XYZ file of C-alpha atoms in Angstrom:
397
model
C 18.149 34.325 72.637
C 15.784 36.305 69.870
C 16.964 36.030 66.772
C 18.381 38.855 65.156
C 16.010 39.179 62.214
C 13.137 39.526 64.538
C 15.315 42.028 66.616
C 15.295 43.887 63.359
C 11.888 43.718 62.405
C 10.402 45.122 65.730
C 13.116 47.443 66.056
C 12.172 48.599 62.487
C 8.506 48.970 63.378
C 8.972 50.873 65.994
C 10.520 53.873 64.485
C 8.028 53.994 61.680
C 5.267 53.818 64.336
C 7.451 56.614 66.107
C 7.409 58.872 62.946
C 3.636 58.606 62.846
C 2.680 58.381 66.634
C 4.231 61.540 68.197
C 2.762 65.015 67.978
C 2.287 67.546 70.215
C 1.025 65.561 72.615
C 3.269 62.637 74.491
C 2.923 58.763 73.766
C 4.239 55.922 74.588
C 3.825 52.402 72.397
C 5.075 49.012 72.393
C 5.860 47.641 68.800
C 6.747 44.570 70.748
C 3.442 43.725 71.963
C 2.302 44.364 68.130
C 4.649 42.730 66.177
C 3.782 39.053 67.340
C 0.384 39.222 67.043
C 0.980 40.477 63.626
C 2.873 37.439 62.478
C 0.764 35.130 64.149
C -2.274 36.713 61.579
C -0.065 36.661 58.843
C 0.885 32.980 59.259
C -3.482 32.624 58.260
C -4.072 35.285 56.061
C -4.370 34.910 52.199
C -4.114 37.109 49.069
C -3.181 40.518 49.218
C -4.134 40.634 52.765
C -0.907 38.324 53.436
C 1.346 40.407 51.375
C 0.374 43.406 53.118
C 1.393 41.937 56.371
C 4.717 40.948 55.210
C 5.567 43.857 54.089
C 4.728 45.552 57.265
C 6.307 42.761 59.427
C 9.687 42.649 57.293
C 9.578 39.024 56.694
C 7.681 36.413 54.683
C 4.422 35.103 56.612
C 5.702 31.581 57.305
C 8.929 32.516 58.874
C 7.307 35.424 61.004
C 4.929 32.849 62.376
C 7.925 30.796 63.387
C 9.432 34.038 64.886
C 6.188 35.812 66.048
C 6.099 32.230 68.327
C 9.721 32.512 69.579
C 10.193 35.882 70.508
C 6.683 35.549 72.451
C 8.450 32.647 74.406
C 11.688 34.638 74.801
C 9.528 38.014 76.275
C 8.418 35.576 78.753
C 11.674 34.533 79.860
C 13.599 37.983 79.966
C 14.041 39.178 83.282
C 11.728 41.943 84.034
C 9.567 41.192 81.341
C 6.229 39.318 81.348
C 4.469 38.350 77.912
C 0.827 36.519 77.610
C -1.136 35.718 74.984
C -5.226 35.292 74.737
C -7.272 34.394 72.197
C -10.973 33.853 72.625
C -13.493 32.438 69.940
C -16.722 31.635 69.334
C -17.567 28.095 70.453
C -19.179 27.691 66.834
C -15.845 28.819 65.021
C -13.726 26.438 63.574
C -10.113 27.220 64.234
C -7.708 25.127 62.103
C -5.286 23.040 64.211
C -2.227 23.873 62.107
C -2.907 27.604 63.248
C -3.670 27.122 66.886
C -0.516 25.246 67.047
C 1.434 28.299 66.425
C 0.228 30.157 69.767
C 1.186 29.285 72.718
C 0.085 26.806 75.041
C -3.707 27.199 77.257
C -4.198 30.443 75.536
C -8.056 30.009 74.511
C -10.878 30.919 76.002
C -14.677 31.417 75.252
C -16.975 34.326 73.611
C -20.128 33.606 74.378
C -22.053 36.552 72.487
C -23.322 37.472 75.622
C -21.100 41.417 75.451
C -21.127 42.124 79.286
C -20.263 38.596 79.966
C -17.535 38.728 77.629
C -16.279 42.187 78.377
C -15.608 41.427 81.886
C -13.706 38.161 81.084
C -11.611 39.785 78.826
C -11.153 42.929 80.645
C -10.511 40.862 84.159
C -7.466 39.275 81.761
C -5.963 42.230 80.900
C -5.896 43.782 84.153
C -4.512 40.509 85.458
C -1.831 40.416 83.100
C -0.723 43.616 83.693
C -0.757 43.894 87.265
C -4.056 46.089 87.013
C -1.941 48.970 85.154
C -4.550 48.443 81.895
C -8.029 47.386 83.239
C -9.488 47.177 80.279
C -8.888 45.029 77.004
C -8.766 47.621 74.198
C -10.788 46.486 71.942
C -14.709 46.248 71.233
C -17.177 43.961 71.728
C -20.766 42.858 69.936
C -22.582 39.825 69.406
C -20.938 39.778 66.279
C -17.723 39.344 67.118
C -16.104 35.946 66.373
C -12.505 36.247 67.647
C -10.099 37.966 69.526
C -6.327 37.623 69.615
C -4.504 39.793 72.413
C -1.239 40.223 74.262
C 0.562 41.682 77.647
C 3.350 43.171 77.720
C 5.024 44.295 80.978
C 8.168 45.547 81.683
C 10.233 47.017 84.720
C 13.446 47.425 85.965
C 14.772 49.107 89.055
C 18.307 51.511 88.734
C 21.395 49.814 89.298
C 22.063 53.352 90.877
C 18.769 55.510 92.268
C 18.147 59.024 91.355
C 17.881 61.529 94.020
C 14.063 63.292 94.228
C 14.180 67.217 94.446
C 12.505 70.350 92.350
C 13.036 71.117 88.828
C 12.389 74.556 87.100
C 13.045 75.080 83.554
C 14.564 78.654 82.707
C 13.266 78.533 79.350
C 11.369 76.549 76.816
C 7.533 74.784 76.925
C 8.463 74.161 80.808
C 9.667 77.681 81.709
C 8.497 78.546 85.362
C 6.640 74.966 85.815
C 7.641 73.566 89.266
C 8.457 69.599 88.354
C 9.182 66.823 90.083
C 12.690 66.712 89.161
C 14.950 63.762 89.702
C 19.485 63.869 89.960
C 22.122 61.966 89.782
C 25.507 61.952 89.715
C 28.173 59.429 88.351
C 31.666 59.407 86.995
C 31.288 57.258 84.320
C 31.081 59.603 81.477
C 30.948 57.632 78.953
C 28.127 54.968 80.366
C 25.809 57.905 80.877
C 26.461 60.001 78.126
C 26.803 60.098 74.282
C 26.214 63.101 72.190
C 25.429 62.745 68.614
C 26.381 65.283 66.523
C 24.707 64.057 62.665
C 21.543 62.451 62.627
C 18.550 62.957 60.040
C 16.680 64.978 63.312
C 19.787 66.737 63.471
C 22.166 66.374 67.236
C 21.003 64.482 69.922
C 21.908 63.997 73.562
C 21.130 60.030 74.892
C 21.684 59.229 78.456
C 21.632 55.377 79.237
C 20.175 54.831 83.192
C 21.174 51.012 83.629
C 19.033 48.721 85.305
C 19.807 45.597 87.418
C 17.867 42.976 85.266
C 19.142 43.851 81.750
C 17.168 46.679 81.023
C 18.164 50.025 79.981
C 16.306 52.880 79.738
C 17.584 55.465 76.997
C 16.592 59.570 77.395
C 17.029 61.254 73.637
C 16.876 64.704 73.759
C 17.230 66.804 70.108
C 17.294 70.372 69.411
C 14.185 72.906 70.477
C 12.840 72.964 67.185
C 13.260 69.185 65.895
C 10.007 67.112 65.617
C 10.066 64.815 68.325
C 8.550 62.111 66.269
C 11.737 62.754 63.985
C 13.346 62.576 67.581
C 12.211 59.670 68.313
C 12.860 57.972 65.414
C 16.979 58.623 65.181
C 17.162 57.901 68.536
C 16.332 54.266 67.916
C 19.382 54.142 65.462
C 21.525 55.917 67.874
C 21.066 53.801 70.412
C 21.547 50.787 67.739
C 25.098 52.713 67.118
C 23.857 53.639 63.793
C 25.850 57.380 63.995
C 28.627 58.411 65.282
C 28.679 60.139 68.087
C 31.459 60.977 71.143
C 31.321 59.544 74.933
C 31.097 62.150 77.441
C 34.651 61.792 78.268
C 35.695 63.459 74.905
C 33.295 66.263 74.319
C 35.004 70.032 74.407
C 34.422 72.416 76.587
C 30.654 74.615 76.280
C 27.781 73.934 75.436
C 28.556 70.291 73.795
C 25.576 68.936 72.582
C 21.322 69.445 73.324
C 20.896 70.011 77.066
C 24.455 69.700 77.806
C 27.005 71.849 79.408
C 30.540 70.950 79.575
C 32.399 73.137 82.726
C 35.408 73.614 84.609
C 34.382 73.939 88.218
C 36.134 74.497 92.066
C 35.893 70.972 93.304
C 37.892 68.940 96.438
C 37.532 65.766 93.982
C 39.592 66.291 91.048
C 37.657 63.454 89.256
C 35.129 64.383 86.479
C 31.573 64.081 86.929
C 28.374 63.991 85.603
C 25.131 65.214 86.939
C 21.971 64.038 84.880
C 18.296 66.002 85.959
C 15.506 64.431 84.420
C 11.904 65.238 85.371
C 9.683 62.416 86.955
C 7.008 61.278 84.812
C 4.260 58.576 83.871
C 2.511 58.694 80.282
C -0.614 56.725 79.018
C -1.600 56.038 75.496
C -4.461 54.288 73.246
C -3.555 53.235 69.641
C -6.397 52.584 67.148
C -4.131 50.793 64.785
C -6.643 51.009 62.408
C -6.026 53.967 61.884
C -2.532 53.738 60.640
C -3.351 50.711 58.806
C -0.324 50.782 56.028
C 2.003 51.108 58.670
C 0.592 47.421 60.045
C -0.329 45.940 57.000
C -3.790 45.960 58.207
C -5.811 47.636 55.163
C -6.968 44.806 53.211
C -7.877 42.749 56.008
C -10.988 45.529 56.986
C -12.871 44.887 53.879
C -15.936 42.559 55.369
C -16.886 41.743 51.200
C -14.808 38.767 51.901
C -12.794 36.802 54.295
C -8.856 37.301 54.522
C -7.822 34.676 57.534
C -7.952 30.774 55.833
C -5.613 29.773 57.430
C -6.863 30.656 60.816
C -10.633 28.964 60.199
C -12.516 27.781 56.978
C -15.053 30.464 58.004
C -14.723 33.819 56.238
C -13.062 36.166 58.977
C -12.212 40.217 58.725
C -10.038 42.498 60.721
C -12.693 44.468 62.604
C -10.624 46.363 65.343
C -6.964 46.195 66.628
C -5.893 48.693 69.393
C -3.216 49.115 72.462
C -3.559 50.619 75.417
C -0.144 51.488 77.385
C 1.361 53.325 79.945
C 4.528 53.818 81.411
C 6.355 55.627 84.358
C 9.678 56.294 85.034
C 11.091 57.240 88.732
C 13.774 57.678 91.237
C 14.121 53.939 91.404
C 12.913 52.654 88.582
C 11.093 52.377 85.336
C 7.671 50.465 84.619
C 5.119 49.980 81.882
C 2.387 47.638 80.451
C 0.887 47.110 77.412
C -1.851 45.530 76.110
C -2.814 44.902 72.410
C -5.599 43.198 70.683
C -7.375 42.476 67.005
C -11.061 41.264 67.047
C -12.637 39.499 64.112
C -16.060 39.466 62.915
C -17.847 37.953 60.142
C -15.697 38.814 56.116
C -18.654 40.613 54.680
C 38.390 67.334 101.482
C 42.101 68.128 100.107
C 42.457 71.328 98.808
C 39.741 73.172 96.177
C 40.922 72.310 93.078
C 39.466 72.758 89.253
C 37.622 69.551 88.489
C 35.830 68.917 84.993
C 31.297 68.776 85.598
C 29.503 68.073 82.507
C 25.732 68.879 83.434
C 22.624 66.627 81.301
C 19.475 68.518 81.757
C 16.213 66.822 80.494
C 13.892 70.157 80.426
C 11.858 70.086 77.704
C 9.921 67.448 75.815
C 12.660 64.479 75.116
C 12.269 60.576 73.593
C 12.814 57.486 75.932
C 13.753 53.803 75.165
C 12.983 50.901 76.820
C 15.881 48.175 75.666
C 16.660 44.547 76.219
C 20.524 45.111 76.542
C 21.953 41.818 75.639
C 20.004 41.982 72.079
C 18.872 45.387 71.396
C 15.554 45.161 71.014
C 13.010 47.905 72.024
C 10.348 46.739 74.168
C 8.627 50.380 74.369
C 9.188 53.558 73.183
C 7.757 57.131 74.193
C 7.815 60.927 73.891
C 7.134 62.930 77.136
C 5.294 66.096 77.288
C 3.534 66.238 80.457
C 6.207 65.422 83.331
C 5.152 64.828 86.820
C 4.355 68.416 88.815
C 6.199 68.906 91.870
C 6.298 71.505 95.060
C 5.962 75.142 94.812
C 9.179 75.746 95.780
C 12.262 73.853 96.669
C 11.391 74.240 100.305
């Protein structure tokens, strides 16, 4: 089990990073593959480089180590989820022992300054890890680098109940006239699928939980037309945590009852009350310079090459001189998928009768949030905004 504080932490990263990550443009990011690696740095960093990454990780350096080390080994045991670690040195760098001892076990490997030697190696890892979703390790490469410290992420679940493919064409909105690949289902359990929530700082949002058979849910947050979807994003995370109230599809009034949903009395032979969720198909693909967002990671000090930040990792003077991820992720009739890899290089410090039946309809038409979650301890392992859905036929026919 991961403990709760590190549940917290990540969880806590990720909706800053979601604040700052989505635009106009959709994303999709993986605090969980950063997070870690983060610790692990802090756990050999000194002066204010140190601070800085506690305050960023939520935790004092020493006990993030301890938890950037467990929650590694707990990725790697969730079901659909696979976690691995790399780090690669120069063979003339000394790495203290105390450090190493932190990571887990077989993780190092070689630079040999040679960069197309080196490249491939790396690259051939990440594309192994990730089941050659990411075939390249995102991060650069000269004869001057001295370290590099990376992680896979993968996760994937398949629905405990499929969607059904078809053809989805907004009315209105960004989408309006597009021909999508649209995907339906429909359930009577109201309240598993659905929770509107009315108060949040975005303002209401719509979440629809799709269960999947290995302990993984995937959450769809959809907020009003004009709220920021990084704003979006961000509440969503604490309504999925139960941070707001909100009310189960069973109890929401008649009408329009909530962003993209439509509460209606229809002619039915089944009396029972149902909900039918349309979502569009899609896949999106990201690349973080983390660099660039440095505050957010704690990462600004740790740049400056006039001196070396890392003692505890190696007597040698060491400075942050990249850190980047590379993700994508897909969703589908039968399942969800996505794989992340993130790395930090170092270089030198310098039939009855009709009847009336209640049909609440969830429609996913414009750009919405979505939440990958470990469901027995909350924690998000990635988090997205979707622009860009999958295109489908010209017509329905």
């Amino acid at each position: 089990m991961i403990d709760a504080t590190a549940v917290q932490a990540v969880n806590t990263m990720t909706a800053r990073w979601a604040r700052a990550a989505v635009a106009d443009q959709g994303t999709v990011f993986a605090a969980t593959g950063v997070w870690p690696l983060l610790a692990l740095l802090a756990g050999g960093a000194g002066g204010p480089a140190r601070q800085e990454l506690e305050d960023a990780l939520g935790v004092g350096a020493d006990r993030a180590t301890a938890l950037g080390g467990e929650l590694l080994r707990a990725l790697d045991g969730m079901a659909g989820v696979d976690g691995a670690t790399g780090l690669w040195t120069r063979q003339d760098l000394p790495i203290r022992s105390e450090w190493e001892a932190a990571l887990p076990p077989g993780v190092r490997g070689a630079l040999t300054g040679d960069t197309e030697h080196d490249r491939k190696e790396l690259d051939a890892w990440a594309a192994r890890c990730t089941r050659g979703a990411i075939a390249e390790m995102p991060v650069p490469l000269s004869p001057a680098t001295q370290l590099v410290l990376a992680g896979a992420l993968t996760v994937r679940t398949a629905w405990l109940q499929p969607f059904q493919p078809g053809w989805l064409m907004p009315g209105s909105g960004p989408w309006q006239g597009r021909s999508l690949a649209g995907l339906t289902r429909f359930t009577d359990d109201l309240d598993g699928v659905l929770r509107v929530v009315p108060d949040t700082p975005a303002g209401p949002l719509t979440l629809s939980g799709i269960a999947g058979g290995n302990g993984l849910d995937v959450h769809l947050v959809l907020g009003a037309e004009e709220a920021p979807g990084g704003e979006v994003l961000e509440a969503g995370i604490g309504a999925v945590a139960g941070r707001y109230a909100g009310w189960p599809g069973s109890a929401l009034p008649p009408g329009a009852a909530g962003p993209g949903v439509e509460v209606m009395e229809v002619e039915s032979w089944d009396p029972t009350p149902r909900v039918t969720l349309t979502t569009p198909q899609f896949t999106v693909a990201a690349r973080h310079d983390l660099l660039r967002r440095a505050e957010l990671f704690g990462l600004r000090t740790a740049q400056d090459t006039a001196r070396g930040h890392f003692p505890g990792i190696s007597p040698a003077a060491l400075a942050l001189s990249s850190g980047e991820q590379s993700m994508t992720a897909s969703f589908s009739a039968e399942g969800f998928w996505a794989a992340a890899v993130t790395a930090f290089s170092m270089a030198p410090g310098s039939a009855p009768p009709r009847q009336k039946a209640m049909l609440i309809s969830v429609r996913y038409d414009r750009p919405f949030a979505f939440l990958a979650v470990h469901r027995a301890t909350g924690l998000v392992l990635t988090a997205g905004w979707v622009t860009e859905p999958e295109a489908g036929a010209d017509t329905m026919w």
